[in-house]
XYZ file of C-alpha atoms in Angstrom:
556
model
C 109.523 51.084 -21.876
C 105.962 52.648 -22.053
C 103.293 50.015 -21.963
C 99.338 50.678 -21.926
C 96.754 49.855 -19.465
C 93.305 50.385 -19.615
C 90.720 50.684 -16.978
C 87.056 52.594 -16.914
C 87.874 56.453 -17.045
C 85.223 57.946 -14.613
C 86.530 61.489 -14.182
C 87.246 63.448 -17.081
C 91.263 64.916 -16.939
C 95.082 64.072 -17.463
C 97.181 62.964 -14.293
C 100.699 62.550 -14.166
C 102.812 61.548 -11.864
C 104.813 59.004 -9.440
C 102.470 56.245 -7.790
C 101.475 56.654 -4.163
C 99.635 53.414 -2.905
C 96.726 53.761 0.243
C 97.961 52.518 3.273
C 97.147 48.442 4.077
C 94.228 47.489 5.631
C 94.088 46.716 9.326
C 95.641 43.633 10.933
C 92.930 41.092 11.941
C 93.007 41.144 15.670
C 93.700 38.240 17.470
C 90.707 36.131 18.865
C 91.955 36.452 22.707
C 89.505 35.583 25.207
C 88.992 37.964 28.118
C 87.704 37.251 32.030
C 84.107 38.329 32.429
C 84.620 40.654 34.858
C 86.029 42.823 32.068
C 83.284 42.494 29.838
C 81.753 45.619 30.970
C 85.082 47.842 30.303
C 85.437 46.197 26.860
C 81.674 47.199 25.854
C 82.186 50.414 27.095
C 85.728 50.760 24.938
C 83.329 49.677 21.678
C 80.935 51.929 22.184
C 83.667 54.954 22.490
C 85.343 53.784 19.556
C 82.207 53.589 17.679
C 80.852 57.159 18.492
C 84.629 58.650 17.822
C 84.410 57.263 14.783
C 81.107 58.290 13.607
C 81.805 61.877 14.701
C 85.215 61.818 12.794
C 83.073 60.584 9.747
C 80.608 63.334 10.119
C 83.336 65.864 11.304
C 84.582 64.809 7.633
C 81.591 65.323 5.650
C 81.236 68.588 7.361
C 84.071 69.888 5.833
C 83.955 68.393 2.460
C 80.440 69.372 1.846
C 78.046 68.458 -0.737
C 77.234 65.528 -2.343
C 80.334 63.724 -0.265
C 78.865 65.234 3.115
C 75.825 63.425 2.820
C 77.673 59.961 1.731
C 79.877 60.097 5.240
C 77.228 60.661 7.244
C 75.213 57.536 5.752
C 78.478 56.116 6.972
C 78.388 57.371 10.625
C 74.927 55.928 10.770
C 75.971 52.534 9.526
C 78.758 53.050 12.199
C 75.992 53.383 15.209
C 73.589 50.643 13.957
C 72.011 50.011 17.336
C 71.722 45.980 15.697
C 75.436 46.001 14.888
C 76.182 47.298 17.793
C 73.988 45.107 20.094
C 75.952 42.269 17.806
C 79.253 43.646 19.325
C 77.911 43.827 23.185
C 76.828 40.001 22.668
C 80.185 38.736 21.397
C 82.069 40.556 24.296
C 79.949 39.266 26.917
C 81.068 36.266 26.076
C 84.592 36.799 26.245
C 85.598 38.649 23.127
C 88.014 42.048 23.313
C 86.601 45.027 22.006
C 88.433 44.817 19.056
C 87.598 41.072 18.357
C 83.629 41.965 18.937
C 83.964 44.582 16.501
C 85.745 42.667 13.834
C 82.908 39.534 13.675
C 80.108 41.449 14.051
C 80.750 43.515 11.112
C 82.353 40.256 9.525
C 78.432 39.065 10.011
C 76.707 41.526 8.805
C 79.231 41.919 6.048
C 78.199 38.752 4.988
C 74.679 39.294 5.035
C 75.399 42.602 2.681
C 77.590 40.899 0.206
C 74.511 38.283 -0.049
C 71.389 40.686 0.272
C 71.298 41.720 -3.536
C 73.623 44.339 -5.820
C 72.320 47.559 -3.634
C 73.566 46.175 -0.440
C 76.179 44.385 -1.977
C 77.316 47.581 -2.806
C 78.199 49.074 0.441
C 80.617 46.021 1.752
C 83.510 48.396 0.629
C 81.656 51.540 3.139
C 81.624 48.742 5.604
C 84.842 47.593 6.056
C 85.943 51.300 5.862
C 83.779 51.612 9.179
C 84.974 48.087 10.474
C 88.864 49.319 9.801
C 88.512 52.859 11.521
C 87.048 51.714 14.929
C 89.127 48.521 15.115
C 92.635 51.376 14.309
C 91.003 53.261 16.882
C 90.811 50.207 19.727
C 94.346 48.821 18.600
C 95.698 52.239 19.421
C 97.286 52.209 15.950
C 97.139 54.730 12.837
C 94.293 54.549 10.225
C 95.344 53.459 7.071
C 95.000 56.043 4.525
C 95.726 58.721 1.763
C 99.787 58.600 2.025
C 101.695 61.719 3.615
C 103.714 63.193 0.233
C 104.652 67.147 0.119
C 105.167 66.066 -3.792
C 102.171 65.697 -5.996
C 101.474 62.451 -6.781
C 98.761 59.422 -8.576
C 97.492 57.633 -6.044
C 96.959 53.613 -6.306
C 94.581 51.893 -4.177
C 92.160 48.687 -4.077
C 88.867 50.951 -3.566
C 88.693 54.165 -2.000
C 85.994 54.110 1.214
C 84.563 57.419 0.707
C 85.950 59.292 3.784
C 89.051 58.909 1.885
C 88.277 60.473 -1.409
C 85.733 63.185 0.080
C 89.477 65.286 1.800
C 91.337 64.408 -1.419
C 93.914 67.452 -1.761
C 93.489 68.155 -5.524
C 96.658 70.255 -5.382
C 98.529 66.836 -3.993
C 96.629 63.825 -5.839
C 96.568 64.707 -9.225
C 94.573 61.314 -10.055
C 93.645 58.136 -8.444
C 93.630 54.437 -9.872
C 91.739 51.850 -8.374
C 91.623 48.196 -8.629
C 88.094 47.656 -8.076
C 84.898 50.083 -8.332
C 82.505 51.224 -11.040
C 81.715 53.987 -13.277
C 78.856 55.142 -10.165
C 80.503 54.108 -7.213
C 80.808 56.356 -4.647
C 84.732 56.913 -5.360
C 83.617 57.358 -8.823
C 80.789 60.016 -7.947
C 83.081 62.214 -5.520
C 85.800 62.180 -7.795
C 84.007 63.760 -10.885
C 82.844 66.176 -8.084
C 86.122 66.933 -6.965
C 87.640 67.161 -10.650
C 90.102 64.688 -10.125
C 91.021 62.832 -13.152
C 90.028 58.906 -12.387
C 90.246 55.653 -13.444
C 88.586 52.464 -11.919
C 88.399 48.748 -11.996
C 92.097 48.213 -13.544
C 92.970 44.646 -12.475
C 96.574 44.685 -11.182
C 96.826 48.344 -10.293
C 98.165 47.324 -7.332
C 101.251 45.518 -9.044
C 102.492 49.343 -10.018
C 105.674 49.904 -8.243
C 106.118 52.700 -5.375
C 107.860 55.700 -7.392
C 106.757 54.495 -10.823
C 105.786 57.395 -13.201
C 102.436 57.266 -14.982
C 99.761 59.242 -17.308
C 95.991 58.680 -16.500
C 93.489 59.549 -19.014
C 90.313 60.030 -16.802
C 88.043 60.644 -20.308
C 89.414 57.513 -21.932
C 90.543 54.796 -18.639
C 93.990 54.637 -20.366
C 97.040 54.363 -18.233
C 100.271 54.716 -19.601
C 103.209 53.295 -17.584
C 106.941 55.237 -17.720
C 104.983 57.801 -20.576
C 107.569 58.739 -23.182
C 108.534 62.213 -23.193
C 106.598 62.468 -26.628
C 103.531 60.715 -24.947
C 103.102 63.359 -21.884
C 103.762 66.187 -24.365
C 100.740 64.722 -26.475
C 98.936 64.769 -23.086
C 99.470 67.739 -21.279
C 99.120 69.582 -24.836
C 95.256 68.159 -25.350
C 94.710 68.492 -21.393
C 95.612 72.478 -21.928
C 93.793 72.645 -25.272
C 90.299 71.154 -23.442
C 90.991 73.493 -20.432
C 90.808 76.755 -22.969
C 87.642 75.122 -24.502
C 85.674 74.699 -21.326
C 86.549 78.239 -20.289
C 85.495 79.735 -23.529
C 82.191 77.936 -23.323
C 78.979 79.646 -21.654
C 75.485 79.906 -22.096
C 72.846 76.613 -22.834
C 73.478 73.586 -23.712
C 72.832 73.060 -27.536
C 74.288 71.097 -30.755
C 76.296 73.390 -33.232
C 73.179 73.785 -35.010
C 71.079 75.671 -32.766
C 69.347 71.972 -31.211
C 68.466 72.988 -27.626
C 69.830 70.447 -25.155
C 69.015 71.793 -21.349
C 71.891 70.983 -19.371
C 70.894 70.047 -15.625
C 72.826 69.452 -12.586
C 72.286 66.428 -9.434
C 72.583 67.720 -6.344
C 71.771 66.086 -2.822
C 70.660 69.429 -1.338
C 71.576 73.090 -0.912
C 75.097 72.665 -0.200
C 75.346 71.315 -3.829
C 73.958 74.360 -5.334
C 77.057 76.739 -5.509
C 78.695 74.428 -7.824
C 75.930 73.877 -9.768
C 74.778 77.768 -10.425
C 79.214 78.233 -10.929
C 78.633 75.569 -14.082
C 76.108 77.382 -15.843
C 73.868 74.407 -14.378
C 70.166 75.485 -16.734
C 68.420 74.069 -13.678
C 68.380 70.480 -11.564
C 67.658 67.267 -12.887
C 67.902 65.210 -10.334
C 67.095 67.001 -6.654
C 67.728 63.478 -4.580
C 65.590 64.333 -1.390
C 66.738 61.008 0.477
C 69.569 62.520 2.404
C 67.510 65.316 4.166
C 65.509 61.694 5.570
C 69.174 60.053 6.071
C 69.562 63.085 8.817
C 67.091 60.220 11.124
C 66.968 56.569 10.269
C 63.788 56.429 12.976
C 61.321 58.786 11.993
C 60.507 61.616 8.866
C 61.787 65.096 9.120
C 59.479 67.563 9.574
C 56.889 69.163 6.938
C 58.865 72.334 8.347
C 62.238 70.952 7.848
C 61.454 69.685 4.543
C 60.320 72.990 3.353
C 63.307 74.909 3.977
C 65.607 72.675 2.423
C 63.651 72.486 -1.073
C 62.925 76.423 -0.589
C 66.857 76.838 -0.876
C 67.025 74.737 -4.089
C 64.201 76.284 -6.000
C 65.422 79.577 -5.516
C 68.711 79.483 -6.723
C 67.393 78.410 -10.090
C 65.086 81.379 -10.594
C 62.725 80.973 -13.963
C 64.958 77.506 -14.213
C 63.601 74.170 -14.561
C 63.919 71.948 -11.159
C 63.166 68.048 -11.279
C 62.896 66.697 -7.485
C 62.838 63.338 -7.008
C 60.787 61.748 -3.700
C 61.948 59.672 -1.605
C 63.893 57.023 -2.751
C 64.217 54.420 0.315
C 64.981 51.064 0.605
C 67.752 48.883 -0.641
C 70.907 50.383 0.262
C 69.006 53.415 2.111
C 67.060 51.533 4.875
C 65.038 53.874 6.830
C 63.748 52.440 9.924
C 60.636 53.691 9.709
C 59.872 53.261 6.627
C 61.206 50.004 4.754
C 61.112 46.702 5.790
C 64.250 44.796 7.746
C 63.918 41.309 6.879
C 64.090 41.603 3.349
C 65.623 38.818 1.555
C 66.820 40.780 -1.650
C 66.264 44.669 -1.018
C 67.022 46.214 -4.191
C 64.379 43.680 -5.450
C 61.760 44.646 -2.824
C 60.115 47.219 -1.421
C 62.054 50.396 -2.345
C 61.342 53.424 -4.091
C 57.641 54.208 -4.794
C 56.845 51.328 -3.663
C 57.617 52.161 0.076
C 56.250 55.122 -0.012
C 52.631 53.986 -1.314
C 52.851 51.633 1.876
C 53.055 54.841 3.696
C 51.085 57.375 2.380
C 51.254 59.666 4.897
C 54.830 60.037 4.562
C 54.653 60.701 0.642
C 51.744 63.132 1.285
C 53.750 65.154 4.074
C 56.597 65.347 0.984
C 54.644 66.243 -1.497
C 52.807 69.171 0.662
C 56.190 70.524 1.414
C 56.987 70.899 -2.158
C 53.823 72.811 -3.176
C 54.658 74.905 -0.083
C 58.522 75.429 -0.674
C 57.110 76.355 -4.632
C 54.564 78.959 -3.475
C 55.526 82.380 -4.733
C 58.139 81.477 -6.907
C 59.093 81.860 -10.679
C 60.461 78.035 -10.821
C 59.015 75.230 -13.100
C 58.662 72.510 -10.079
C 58.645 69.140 -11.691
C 58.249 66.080 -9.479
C 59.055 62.595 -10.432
C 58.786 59.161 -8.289
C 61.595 56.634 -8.746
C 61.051 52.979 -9.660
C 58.235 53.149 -11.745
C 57.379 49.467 -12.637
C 53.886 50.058 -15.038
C 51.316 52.253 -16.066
C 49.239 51.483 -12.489
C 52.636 52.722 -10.478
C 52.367 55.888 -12.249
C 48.951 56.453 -12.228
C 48.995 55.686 -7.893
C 51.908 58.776 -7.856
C 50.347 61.261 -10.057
C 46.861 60.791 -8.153
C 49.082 61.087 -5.025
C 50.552 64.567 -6.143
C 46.922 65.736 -7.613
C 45.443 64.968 -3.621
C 48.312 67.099 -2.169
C 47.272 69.913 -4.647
C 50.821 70.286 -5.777
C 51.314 73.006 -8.732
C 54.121 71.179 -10.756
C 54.453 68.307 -13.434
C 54.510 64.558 -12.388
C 56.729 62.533 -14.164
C 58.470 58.841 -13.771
C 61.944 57.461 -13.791
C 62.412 54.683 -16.173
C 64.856 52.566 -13.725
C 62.854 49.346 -14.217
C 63.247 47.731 -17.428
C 59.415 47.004 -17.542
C 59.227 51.105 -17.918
C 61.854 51.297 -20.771
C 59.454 48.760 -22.930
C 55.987 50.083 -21.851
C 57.025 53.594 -21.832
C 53.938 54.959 -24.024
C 51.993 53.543 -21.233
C 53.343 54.911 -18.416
C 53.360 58.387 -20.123
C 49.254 58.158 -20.060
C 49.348 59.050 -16.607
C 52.412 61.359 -16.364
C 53.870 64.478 -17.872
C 57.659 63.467 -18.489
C 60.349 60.430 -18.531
C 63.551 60.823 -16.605
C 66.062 57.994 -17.207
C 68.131 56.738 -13.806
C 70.682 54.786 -15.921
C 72.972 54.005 -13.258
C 69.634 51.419 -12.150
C 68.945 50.535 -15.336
C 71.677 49.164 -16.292
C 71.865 47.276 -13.341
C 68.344 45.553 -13.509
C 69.296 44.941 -16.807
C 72.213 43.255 -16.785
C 72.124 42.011 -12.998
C 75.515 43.876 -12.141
C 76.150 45.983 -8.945
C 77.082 48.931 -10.124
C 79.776 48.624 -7.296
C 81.274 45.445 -8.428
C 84.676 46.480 -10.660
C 84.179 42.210 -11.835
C 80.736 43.221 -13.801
C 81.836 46.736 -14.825
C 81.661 46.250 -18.168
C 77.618 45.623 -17.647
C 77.763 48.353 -16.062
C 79.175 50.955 -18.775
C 76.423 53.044 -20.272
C 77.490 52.550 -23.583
C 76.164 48.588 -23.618
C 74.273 48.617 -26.814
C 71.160 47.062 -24.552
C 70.991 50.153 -22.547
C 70.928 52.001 -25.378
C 67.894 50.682 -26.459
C 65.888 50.800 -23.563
C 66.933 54.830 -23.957
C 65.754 54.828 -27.473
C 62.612 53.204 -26.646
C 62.295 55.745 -23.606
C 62.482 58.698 -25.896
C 60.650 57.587 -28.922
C 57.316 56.703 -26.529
C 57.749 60.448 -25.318
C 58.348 61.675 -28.702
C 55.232 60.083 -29.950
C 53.236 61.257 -26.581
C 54.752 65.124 -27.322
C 56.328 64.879 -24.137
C 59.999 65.080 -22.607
C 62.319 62.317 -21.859
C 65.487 63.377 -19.843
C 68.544 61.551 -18.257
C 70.080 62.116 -15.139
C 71.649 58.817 -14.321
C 75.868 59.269 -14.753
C 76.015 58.653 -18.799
C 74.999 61.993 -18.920
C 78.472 63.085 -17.498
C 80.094 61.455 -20.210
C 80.609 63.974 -23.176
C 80.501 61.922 -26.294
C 77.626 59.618 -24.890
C 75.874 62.845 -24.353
C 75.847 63.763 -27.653
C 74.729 59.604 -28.612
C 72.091 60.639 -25.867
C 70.797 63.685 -27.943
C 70.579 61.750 -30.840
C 68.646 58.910 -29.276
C 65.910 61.906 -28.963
C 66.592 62.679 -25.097
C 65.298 66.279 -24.573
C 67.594 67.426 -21.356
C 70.756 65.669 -19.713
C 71.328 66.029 -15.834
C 74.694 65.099 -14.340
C 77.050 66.622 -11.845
C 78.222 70.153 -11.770
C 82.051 69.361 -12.861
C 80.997 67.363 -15.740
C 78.620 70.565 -17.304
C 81.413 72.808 -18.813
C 82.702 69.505 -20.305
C 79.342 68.106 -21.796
C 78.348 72.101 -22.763
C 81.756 72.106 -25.043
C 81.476 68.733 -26.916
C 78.421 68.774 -27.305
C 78.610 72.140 -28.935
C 81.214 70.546 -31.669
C 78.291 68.868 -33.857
C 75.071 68.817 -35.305
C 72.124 67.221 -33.996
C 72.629 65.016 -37.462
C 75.704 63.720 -36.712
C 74.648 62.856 -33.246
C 71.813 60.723 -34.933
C 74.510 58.929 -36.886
C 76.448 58.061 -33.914
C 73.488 57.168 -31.779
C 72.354 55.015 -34.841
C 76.017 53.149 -35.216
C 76.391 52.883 -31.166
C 73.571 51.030 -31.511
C 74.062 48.880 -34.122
C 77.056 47.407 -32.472
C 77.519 44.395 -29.935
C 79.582 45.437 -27.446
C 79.944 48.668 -25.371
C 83.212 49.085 -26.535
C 82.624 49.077 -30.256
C 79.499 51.372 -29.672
C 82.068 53.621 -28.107
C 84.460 53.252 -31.295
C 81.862 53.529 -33.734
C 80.405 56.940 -32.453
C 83.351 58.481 -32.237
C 84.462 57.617 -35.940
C 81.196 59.129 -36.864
C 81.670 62.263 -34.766
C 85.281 62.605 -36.259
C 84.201 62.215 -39.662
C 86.448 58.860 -39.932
C-alpha cells in the first residue's frame, strides 16, 4: 500500500528505486591495555593510519573536484590535527592500542565540538567520518560505505560524511535519503552539485526495509513508499516534462515580463568554474576565497598564489559581474594563524571580518591580490566582507579596500541579524548588500544548520527570514543600491521567485540549480512574484509560506 513521507527536499529531481542502506558504523574497539614497551609501535601504527587516511581523503577530493574537493581536504586536515594527534600519542603511552587512542581522543574532542556552538557543532558528523576511517584502517577491517549494487538504486543512510557523497555514481544512486542533515549541510551542498535528487532529515528513514521500492521528490522532500504504478507514471511524466524545460531555457535570468534577475553561481575556486560557465552562470555571486587559505592551517598563501587563483575566476566571466568574498575564518574554519583556539563559542566570536581586522596585514595582502588579479581585465570586481555586524564594521572594510587601492565595489553580507535591521546604515559606507541566508537563519533562530532536529529553523522559507530579506532589500532600494542573495534559498526555484519579489536584485546559488531557477522563474511576472512574496510573508509558519506562494503562483 503506498504511504507518504515527507522530509526536506534539498536537491531538485525524481528518484526511484529499491533502498540500499550505508554500511554500519565501526565497532567500538575494545579498551585492552597494552605493555609499555609497545607503546612506541602502537604510536607509530596511529600515525600511519592517520596519514593513509588523510591522503585517501585528499586522493578523493582530487578526483571529485570542485566544491567537494575542497570539503575533503578540510577533512584530511582535521585528520592530521597535530593537537588530536598529540591527544592519541598521550593515551597510548599509557597503555592504550592504537585503535583505542584513536577512538577517545576523537571521542574528546568530539565532545568539545558538539559543545563549542552550531558552527563546530556542525562538523561532529565530518568527525566521526575521520574517527571511523582510521580506526577501519587499524582493525584491518573494511570501511563502511556506499553499498556494492550493479543495479541502480536509492540509497538510505543516517548522514552522509562527505567523502561518501563527493564519488556518488549518479548512474548507480539515483537519490539518497537521510535521517539527519539540513537543507546546507555538506551532503546537502554536494548533492545539488552532483544533481542527485535528495531528501534530508526524514526521521525513521532508516526503518525502510532492504529491497523496498520508493519515489523521492528532491523539489518537494516527499517520499512515497511501494509508489503505485499511477503514482511513478505521474512522476517520471513531470520529471521528463521539467527536463525539456530546462533544456529549452537559455539566456539571463528574468521574470516573464522582461524583470531582469542576474543569475550568479558559488564557486570555491577555479575548478568550480566549468560548471558554472556550462549553466549559463551571468557571473559569481559568491567567490568563497577560504579554501585557497584551507591549502595551510599555519600561515597565508602567498600574494602570488592568491593572484593566480582569482586571475582564473575573473576571466572566465569576461564583461560578467564577479562578487568575491574575503576571508571568512573562524568558527568551523580555524586557521592557525589567524583565529583564536580557546574560544568558548566560535561561531559567536572572532570570525569573519572580525579576524581579519585583528590582522590587517593579512586582509591587506588579500585585497592587493585582487586589484592585481583585476588589472587589465573587462570584469566588474565586486568585493564584499562577511559578518558585517553595524555601520562601523562596514565602514573599517571599505576604508580597508580604499588603502589597498582596489578598483572594484565594496559591499557587506547581511549574515548578522543586527545588519538585516540597520541595513540603511550599513549601506552609508558600502556599495551593495549580499544576503548569506544559510547564517542568517541560523543567528536567527539559534539552529545549526547541520542539526536535522532544528531543520525546520533552518528552512528559508520561515516567515522571520523573510523579513530580515525584505528589510535587506527595501534599505537598498531606498539607498538606489543592489541587494543580492547567495546563501542556498536562492537554489530553490519558487523561493527565488518570493526572493524577486521581496525586491532582491541578483540570486547566486550553485551551478546545477541555475537552469532550474532560469526556467521557473521565467513562468511569471514580477507582479505575481510580489503577491507571493507578500502572502509568504504574511503567514506563520515556513510551511504555509511555502503553500501560500505557490497558490498565488498557480493562480489557485
Amino acid at each position: 500500500m503506498e504511504t507518504t513521507l515527507r522530509g526536506v527536499g534539498v536537491s531538485h529531481g525524481v528518484a526511484i528505486g529499491e533502498v540500499r542502506h550505508m554500511g554500519t558504523a565501526v565497532l567500538e574497539p575494545p579498551a585492552k591495555q597494552i605493555p609499555a614497551e609497545e607503546a612506541e609501535r602502537e604510536q607509530g601504527r596511529a600515525r600511519q593510519a592517520v596519514e593513509a587516511v588523510a591522503a585517501d581523503l585528499i586522493a578523493r577530493g582530487n578526483l571529485a573536484g570542485g566544491e567537494a574537493q575542497h570539503v575533503l581536504e578540510a577533512q584530511a586536515m582535521m585528520a592530521q590535527d597535530p593537537e588530536l594527534m598529540a591527544d592519541v600519542e598521550r593515551r597510548i603511552a599509557v597503555g592504550s592500542t592504537a585503535e583505542r587512542g584513536v577512538y577517545d581522543a576523537f571521542a574528546s574532542y568530539r565532545a568539545l565540538l558538539a559543545g563549542a556552538g552550531e558552527y563546530l557543532a556542525g562538523r561532529v558528523a565530518d568527525l566521526d567520518d575521520v574517527r571511523n576511517r582510521i580506526v577501519a584502517r587499524l582493525l584491518g577491517v573494511p570501511m563502511p560505505g556506499v553499498p556494492d549494487s550493479d543495479e541502480p538504486y536509492v540509497l538510505i543512510a543516517r548522514d552522509l560524511a562527505p567523502a561518501d557523497t563527493a564519488l556518488l555514481d549518479p548512474a548507480l544512486v539515483l537519490g539518497f535519503v537521510t535521517e539527519e542533515g539540513g537543507p546546507t549541510s555538506h551532503s546537502a551542498i554536494l548533492a545539488r552539485a552532483l544533481g542527485v535528487p535528495a531528501v534530508v532529515a526524514l526521521p525513521g528513514a532508516g526503518e525502510l526495509a532492504e529491497g523496498t521500492m520508493i519515489a523521492v521528490d528532491g523539489s518537494t522532500g516527499e517520499i512515497f513508499v511501494e509508489p503505485s504504478a499511477e503514482k511513478r507514471a505521474e512522476m517520471e511524466s513531470a520529471a521528463a516534462a521539467r527536463k525539456a524545460a530546462l533544456s529549452a531555457s537559455t539566456g539571463p535570468g528574468a521574470t516573464s515580463d522582461g524583470h531582469k534577475v542576474p543569475l550568479l553561481a558559488n564557486v570555491g575556486g577555479p575548478a568550480d568554474v566549468p560548471a558554472a560557465v556550462e549553466a549559463g552562470a551571468e557571473g559569481v555571486g559568491l567567490f568563497r576565497t577560504e579554501f585557497l587559505f584551507l591549502d595551510d592551517s599555519k600561515q597565508a598563501p602567498s600574494e602570488e598564489k592568491q593572484i593566480a587563483a582569482y586571475r582564473a575566476v575573473l576571466e572566465a566571466f569576461p564583461e560578467g559581474r564577479v562578487v568575491v568574498r574575503v576571508l571568512d575564518a573562524g568558527a568551523d574554519k580555524p586557521l592557525d594563524f589567524l583565529t583564536p583556539a580557546d574560544e568558548p563559542n566560535p561561531a559567536l566570536g572572532v570570525r569573519g571580518l572580525r579576524s581579519l581586522l585583528d590582522h590587517p596585514d593579512v586582509l591587506r595582502t588579500q585585497l592587493t591580490a585582487l586589484s592585481k588579479a583585476a588589472e587589465g581585465l573587462p570584469v566588474y570586481l565586486e568585493v564584499m566582507a562577511p559578518m558585517v555586524a553595524d555601520r562601523a564594521d562596514a565602514k573599517a572594510f571599505a576604508d580597508a579596500c580604499r588603502e589597498a587601492g582596489l578598483n572594484a565595489k565594496f559591499g557587506a553580507m547581511v549574515e548578522i541579524p543586527s545588519a538585516a535591521l540597520r541595513a540603511r546604515s550599513v549601506l552609508q559606507e558600502v556599495e551593495f548588500l549580499s544576503l548569506g541566508t544559510n547564517d542568517l537563519a541560523q543567528y536567527t533562530f539559534a539552529a545549526d544548520r547541520q542539526v536535522g532536529a532544528v531543520s525546520r529553523l533552518q528552512d528559508p522559507w520561515q516567515p522571520a527570514l523573510l523579513d530580515l530579506v525584505a528589510l535587506s532589500a527595501d534599505a537598498a532600494r531606498a539607498e538606489g543600491k543592489s541587494c543580492g542573495v547567495c546563501g542556498e534559498a536562492a537554489s530553490d526555484p519558487l523561493l527565488a521567485c518570493v526572493l524577486t519579489g521581496l525586491g532582491v536584485t541578483s540570486l547566486s546559488m550553485g551551478a546545477a540549480s541555475i537552469p532550474y531557477v532560469r526556467t521557473t522563474l521565467a513562468k511569471y511576472t514580477l507582479a505575481q512574484c510580489e503577491r507571493a512574496a507578500s502572502a509568504a510573508r504574511a503567514a506563520d509558519s515556513a510551511e504555509e509560506a511555502r503553500w501560500a506562494a505557490q497558490a498565488v503562483l498557480s493562480g489557485e
